Coordinates of C-alpha atoms (C1' of nucleotides) in Angstrom, one line a residue:
Chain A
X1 CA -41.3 -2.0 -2.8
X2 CA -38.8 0.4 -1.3
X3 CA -41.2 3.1 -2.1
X4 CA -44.2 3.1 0.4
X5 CA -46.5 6.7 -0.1
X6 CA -48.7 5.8 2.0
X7 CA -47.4 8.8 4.1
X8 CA -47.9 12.1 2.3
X9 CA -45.4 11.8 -1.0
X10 CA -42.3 14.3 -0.7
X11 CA -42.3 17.8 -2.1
X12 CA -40.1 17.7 -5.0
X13 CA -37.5 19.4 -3.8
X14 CA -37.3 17.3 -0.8
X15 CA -37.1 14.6 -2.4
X16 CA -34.5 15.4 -4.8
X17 CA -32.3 16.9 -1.7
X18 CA -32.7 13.9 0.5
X19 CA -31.5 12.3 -2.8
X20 CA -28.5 14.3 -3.0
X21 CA -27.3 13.4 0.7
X22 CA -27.4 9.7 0.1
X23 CA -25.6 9.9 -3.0
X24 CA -22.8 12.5 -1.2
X25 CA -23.1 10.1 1.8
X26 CA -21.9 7.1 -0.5
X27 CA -18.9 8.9 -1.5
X28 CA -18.1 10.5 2.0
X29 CA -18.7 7.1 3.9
X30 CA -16.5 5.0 1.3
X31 CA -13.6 7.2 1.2
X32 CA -13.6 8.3 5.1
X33 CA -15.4 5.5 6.8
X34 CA -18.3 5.7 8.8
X35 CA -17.2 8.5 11.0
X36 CA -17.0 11.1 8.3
X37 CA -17.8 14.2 8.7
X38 CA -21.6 14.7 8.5
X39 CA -21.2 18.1 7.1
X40 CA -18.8 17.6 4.7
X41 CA -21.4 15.2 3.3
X42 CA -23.9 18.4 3.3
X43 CA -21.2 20.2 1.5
X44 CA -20.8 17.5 -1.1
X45 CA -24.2 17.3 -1.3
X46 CA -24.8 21.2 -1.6
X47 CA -27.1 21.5 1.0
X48 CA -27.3 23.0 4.2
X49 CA -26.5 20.9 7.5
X50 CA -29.6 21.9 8.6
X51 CA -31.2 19.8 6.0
X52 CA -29.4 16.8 6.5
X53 CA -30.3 16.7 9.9
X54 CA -33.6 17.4 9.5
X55 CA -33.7 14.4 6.7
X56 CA -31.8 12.0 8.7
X57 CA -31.7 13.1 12.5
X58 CA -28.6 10.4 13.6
X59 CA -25.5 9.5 11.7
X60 CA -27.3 5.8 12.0
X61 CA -30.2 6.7 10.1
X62 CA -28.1 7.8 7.4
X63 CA -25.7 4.8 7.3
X64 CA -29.1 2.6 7.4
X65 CA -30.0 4.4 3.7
X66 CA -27.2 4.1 2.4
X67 CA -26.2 0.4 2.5
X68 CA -29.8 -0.5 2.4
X69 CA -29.4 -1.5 -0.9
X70 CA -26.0 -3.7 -0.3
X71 CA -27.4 -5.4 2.5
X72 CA -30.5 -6.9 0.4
X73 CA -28.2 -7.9 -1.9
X74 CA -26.1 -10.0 0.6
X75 CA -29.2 -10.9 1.7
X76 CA -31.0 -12.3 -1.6
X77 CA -27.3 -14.0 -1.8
X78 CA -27.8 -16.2 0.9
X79 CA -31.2 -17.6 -1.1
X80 CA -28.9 -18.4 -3.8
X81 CA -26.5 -20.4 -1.2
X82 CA -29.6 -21.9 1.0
X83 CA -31.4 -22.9 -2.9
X84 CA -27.9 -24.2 -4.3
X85 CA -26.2 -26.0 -1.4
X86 CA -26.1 -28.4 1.6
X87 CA -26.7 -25.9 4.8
X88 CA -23.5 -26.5 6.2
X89 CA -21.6 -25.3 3.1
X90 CA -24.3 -22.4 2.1
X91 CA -23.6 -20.9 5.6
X92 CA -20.1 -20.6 5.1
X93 CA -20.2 -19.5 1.5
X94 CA -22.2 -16.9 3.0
X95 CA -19.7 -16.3 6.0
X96 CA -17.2 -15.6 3.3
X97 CA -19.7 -13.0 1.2
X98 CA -20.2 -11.4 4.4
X99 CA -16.3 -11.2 5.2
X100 CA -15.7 -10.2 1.5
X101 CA -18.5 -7.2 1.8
X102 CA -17.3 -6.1 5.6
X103 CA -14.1 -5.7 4.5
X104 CA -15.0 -3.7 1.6
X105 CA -17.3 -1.6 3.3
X106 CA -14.7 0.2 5.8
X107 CA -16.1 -1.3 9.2
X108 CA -19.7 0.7 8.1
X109 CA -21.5 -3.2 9.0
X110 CA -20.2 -2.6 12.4
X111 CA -21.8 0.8 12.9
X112 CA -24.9 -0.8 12.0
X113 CA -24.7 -3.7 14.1
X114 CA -23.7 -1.7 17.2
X115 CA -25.8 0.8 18.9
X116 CA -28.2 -1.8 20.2
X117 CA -28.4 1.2 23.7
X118 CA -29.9 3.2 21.7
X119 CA -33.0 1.3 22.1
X120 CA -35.1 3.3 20.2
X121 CA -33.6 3.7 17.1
X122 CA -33.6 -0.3 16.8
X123 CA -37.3 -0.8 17.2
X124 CA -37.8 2.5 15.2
X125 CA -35.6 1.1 11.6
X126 CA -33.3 -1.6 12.9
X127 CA -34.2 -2.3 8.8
X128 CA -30.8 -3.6 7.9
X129 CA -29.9 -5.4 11.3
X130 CA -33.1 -7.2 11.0
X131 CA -32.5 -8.1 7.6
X132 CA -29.2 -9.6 8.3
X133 CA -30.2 -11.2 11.4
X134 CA -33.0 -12.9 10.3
X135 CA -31.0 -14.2 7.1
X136 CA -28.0 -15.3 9.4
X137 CA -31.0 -17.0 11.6
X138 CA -32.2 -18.7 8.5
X139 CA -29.1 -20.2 7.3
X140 CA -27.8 -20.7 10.8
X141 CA -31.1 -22.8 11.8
X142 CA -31.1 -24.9 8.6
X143 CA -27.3 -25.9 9.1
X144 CA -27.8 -26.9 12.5
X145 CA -30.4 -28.8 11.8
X146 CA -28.8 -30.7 9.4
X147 CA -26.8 -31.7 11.7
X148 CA -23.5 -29.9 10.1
X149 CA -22.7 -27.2 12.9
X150 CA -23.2 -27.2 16.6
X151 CA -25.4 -26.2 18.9
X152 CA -25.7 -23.1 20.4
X153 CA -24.0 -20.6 18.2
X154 CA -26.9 -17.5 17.9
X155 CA -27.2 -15.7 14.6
X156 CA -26.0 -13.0 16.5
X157 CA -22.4 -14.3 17.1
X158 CA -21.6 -15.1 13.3
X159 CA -22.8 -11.6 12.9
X160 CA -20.5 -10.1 15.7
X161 CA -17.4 -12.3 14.7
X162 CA -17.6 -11.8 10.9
X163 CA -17.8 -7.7 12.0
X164 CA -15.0 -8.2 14.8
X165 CA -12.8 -10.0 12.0
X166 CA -13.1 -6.8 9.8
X167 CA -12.6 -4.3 12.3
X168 CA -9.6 -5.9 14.0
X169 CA -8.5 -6.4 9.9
X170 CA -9.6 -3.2 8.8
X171 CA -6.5 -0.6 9.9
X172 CA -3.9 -3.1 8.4
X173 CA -5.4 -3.9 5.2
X174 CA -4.3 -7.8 5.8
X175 CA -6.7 -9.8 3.5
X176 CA -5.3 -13.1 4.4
X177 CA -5.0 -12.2 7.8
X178 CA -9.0 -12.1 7.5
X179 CA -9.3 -14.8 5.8
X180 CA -7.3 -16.7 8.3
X181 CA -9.2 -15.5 10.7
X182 CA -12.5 -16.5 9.1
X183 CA -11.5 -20.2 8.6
X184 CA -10.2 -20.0 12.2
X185 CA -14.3 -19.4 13.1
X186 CA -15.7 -21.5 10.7
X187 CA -13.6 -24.5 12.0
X188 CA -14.9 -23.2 15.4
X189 CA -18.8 -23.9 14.7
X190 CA -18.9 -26.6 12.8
X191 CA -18.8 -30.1 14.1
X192 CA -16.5 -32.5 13.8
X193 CA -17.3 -35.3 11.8
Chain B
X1 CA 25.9 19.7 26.6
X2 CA 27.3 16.9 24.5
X3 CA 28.9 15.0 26.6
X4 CA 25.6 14.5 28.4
X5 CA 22.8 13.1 26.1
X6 CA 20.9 11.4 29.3
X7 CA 17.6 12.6 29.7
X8 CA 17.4 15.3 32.4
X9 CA 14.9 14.1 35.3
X10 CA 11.6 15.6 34.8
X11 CA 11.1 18.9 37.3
X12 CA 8.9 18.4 40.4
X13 CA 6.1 20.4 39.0
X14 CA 6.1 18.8 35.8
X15 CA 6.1 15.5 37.2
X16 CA 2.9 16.2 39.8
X17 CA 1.2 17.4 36.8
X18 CA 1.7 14.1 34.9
X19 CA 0.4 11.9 37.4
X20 CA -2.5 14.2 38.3
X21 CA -3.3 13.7 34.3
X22 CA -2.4 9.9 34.6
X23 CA -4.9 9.4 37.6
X24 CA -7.8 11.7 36.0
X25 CA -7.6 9.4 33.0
X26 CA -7.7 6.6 34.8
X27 CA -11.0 7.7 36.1
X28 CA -12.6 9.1 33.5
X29 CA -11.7 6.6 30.4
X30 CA -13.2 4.2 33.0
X31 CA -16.5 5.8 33.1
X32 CA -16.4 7.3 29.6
X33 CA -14.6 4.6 27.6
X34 CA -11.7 5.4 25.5
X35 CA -13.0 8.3 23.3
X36 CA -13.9 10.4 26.6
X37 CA -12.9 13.9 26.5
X38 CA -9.6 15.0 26.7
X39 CA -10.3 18.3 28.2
X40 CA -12.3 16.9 30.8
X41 CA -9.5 14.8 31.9
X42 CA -7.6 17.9 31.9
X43 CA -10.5 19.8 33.8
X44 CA -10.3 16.9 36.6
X45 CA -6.9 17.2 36.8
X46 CA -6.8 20.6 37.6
X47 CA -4.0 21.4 34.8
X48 CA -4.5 23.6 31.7
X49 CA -5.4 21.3 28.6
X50 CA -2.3 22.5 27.6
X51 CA 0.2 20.9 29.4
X52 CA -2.1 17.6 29.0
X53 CA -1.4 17.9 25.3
X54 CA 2.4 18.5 25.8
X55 CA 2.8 15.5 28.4
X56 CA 0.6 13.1 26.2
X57 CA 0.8 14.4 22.7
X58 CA -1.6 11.4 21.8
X59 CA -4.8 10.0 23.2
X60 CA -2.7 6.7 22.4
X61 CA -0.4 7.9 24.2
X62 CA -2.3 8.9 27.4
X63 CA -3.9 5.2 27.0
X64 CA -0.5 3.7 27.0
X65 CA 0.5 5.0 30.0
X66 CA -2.7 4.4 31.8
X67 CA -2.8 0.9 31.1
X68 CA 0.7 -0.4 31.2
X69 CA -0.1 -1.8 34.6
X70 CA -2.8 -3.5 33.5
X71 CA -1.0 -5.2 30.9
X72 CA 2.3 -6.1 32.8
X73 CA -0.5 -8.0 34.8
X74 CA -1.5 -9.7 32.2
X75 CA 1.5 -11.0 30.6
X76 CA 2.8 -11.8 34.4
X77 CA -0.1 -13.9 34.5
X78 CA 0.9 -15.5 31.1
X79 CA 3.8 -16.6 32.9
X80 CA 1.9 -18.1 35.5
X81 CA -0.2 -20.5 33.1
X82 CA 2.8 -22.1 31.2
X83 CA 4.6 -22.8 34.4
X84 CA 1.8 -24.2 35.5
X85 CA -0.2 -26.0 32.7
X86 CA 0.4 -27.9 29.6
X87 CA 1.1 -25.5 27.1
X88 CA -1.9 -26.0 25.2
X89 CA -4.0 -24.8 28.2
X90 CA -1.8 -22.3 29.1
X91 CA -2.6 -20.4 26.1
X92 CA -6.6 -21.0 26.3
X93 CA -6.5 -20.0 30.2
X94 CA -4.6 -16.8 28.9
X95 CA -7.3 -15.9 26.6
X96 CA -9.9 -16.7 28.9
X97 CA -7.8 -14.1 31.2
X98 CA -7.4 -11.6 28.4
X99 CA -11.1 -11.7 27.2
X100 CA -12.4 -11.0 30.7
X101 CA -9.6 -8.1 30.9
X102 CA -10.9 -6.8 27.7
X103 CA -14.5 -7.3 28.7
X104 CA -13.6 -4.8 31.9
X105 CA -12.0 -2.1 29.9
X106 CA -14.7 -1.2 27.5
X107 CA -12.9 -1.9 24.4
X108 CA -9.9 0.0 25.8
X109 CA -7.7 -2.3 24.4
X110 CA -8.9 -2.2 20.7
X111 CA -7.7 1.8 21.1
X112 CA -4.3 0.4 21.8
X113 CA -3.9 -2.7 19.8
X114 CA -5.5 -0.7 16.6
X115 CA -4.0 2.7 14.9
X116 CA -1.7 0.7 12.9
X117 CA -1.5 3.5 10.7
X118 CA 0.4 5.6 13.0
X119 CA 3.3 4.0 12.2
X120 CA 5.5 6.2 14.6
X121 CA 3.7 5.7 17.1
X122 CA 4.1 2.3 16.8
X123 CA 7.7 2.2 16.9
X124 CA 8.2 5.0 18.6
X125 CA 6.6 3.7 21.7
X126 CA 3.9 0.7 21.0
X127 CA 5.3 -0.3 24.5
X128 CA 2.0 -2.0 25.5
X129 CA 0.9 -3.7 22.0
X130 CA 4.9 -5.0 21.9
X131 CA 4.5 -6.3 25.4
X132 CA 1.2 -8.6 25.1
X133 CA 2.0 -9.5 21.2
X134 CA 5.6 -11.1 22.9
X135 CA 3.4 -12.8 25.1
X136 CA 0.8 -14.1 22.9
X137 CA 3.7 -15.3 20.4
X138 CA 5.2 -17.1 23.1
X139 CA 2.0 -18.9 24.3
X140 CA 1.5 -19.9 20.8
X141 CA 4.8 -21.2 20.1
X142 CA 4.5 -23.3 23.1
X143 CA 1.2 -24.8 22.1
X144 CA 2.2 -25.0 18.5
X145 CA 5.4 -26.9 19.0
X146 CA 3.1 -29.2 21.8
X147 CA 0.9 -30.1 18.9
X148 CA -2.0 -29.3 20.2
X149 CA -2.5 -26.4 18.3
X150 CA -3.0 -25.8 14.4
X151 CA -0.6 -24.8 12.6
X152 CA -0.7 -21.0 10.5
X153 CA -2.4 -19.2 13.4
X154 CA -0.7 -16.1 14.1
X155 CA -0.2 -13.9 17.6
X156 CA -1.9 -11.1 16.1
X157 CA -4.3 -13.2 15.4
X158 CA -5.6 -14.2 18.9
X159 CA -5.2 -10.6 19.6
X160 CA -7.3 -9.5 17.0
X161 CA -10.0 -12.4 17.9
X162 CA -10.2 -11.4 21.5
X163 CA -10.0 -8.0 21.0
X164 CA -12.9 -8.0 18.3
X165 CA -14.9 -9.9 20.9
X166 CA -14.8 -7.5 23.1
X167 CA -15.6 -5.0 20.8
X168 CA -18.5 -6.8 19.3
X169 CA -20.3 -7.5 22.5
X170 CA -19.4 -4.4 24.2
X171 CA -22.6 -1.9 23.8
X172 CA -25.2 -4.7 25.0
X173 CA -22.5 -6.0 28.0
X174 CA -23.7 -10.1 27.0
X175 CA -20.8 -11.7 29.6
X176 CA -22.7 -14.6 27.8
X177 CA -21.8 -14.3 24.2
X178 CA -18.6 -13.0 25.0
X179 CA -17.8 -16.4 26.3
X180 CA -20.0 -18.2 23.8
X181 CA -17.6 -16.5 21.0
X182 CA -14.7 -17.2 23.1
X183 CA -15.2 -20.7 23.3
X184 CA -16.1 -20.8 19.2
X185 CA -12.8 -19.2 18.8
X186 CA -10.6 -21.6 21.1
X187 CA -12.2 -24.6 19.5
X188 CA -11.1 -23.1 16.2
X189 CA -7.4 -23.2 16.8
X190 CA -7.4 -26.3 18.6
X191 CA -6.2 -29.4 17.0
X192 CA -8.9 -32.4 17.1
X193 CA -7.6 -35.4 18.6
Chain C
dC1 C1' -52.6 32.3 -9.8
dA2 C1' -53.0 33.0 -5.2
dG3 C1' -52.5 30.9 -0.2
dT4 C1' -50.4 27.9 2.6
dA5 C1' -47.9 24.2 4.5
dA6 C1' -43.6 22.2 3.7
dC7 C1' -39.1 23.0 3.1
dC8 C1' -34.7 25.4 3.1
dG9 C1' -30.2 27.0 4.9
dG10 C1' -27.5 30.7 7.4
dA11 C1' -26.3 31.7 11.8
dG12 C1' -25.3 30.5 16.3
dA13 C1' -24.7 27.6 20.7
dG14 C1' -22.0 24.4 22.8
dC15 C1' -18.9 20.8 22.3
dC16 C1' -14.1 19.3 21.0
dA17 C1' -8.7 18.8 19.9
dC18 C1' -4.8 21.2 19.4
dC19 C1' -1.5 25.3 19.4
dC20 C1' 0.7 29.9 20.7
dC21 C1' 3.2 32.6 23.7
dA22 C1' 3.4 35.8 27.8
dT23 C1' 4.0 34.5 32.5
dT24 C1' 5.4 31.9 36.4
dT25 C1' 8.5 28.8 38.8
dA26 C1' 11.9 25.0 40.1
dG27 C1' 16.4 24.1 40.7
dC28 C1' 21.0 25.4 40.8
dA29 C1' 25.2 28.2 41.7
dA30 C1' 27.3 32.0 43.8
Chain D
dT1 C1' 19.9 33.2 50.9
dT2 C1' 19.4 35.2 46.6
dG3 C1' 19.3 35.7 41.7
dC4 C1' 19.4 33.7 37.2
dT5 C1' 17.7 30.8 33.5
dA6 C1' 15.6 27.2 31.2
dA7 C1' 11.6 24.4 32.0
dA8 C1' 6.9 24.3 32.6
dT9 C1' 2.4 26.4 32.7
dG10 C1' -2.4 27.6 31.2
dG11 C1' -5.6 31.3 29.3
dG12 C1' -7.2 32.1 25.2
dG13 C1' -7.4 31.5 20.1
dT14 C1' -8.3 28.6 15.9
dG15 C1' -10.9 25.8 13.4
dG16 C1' -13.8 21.7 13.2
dC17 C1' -17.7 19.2 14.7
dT18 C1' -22.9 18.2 15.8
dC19 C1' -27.3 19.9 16.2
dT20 C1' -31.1 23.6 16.6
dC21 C1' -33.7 27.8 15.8
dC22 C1' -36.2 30.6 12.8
dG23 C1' -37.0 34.1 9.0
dG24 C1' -37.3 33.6 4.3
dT25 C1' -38.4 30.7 0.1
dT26 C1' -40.8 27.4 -2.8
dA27 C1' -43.7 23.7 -4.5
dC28 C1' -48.1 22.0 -4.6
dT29 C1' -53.5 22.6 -4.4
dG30 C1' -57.8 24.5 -5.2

DNA sequence: CAGTAACCGGAGAGCCACCCCATTTAGCAA
DNA sequence: TTGCTAAATGGGGTGGCTCTCCGGTTACTG
């Protein structure tokens, strides 16, 4: 599924470097955040910088590999939610999943939701926002229109909010302040009743 | 020597120097945003990057002084609203005020309200993030003790909201959203009644 | 077991923040 | 006014970053 060779299949030794950035790039990103140093990650990786570039030619591209994977997860969580309960309350379980994983992931959801100027790159493998967006959308659409959250909240303002909570969170650490602030939104869009 | 521990007045020189720097950075974080080049501040200054580095040891600290004016503003104008309104709308014109300020500063503020880490820097002269957190607290309290606020919301908390606002609709300037989240947010920490 | 296209990575250009220290200069006192 | 001294300066160095070029290497194919 993740594995389309349609295109010409990867020399072996491409593929085994590209393979070795991503996994350096997990460790790099995690412990530095998502400004790290792309050429320590070539060091870690034991490649040359060259090479990374050449694989991945913006930080973006990179970061988009790499939590590939965690984003389809979050996003196969949000079926479980939508299939298990009312809309209203599978939104917000999800809300919370999505605080839980932005605050674990170092403000790296943010560097994937921003850059929307750099218009190409979105059209070219805006893979992971698209993902996301279209799940918020989802659960966001079904919620509204079961009458349990008001109108005119975009999938792209949870989104934004849920990212702002963990980057204004994220140099303090403050778990409950995050939570706090979480509720504080979730009180904001739904309805009162 | 002893007997004189006051601060000697800053030579003439060394003073022009400082506010050529101030009034470069004014400029250029305005067209840059806050992670513009230090050196070409000093380049527009006319002064060695040098002596920028040994008048502003900091970017924070070059931010701080830059927008100190701003933010006496803004808490000026805090004092405005609750002389004016009911404390609960005092607080919600203030953020209304504060998100358009933040809007126009191109997530200038997150640079200062953020770097908790540095806790020196912090103490040592968090001058600006001291000044509008006193104002925010006092807002709050007002509203709180009004009742028409929920209980459990902190200062830092508003700050953080705004703030994160500003940063999550920043790179695709939505004046829209920004208000859309705004208005999510205030109907948050409002008490129904 | 070649021939070739794909791939590699060292080296280098052009940024940047930050620091060292020889030189200049403001301000004061005689 | 003049000379002294501490304060202030800024050119240039260090080391780090991103990103590119290109001569050498290597995996696949026929």
């Amino acid at each position: 599924m993740t594995d389309s060779p349609r295109q010409r299949p990867m020399r072996a030794d491409a593929r085994r470097n590209y393979e070795r950035i991503v996994a350096a790039a997990q460790e790099v990103f995690a412990a530095d955040g998502a400004g790290a140093s792309l050429e320590e990650i070539a060091r870690r990786a034991e490649v040359g910088s060259a090479t990374l570039h050449r694989h991945f030619p913006t930080r973006r591209s990179l970061l988009e590999v790499v939590f590939h994977d965690r984003v389809e997860a979050l996003c196969a969580r949000a079926r479980e939610h939508a299939g298990r309960s009312a809309p209203g309350d599978a939104l917000i379980a999800w809300l919370r999943d999505l605080n839980i994983y932005a605050a674990a992931s170092r403000g790296l959801a943010s560097s994937l939701l921003r850059d929307g100027r750099d218009t190409d790159l979105l059209q070219e493998n805006g893979d992971c926002r698209a993902m996301i967006t279209a799940t918020a959308g989802d659960l966001l659409h079904r919620a509204q229109q079961a009458g349990s959250l008001r109108a005119g909240v975009q999938p792209e303002d949870l989104l934004a909010l849920v990212n702002a909570i963990s980057l204004a969170t994220e140099h303090h650490r403050d778990d409950a302040q995050a939570n706090r602030l979480l509720d504080l939104v979730i009180d904001g869009i739904r309805l009162p009743h």
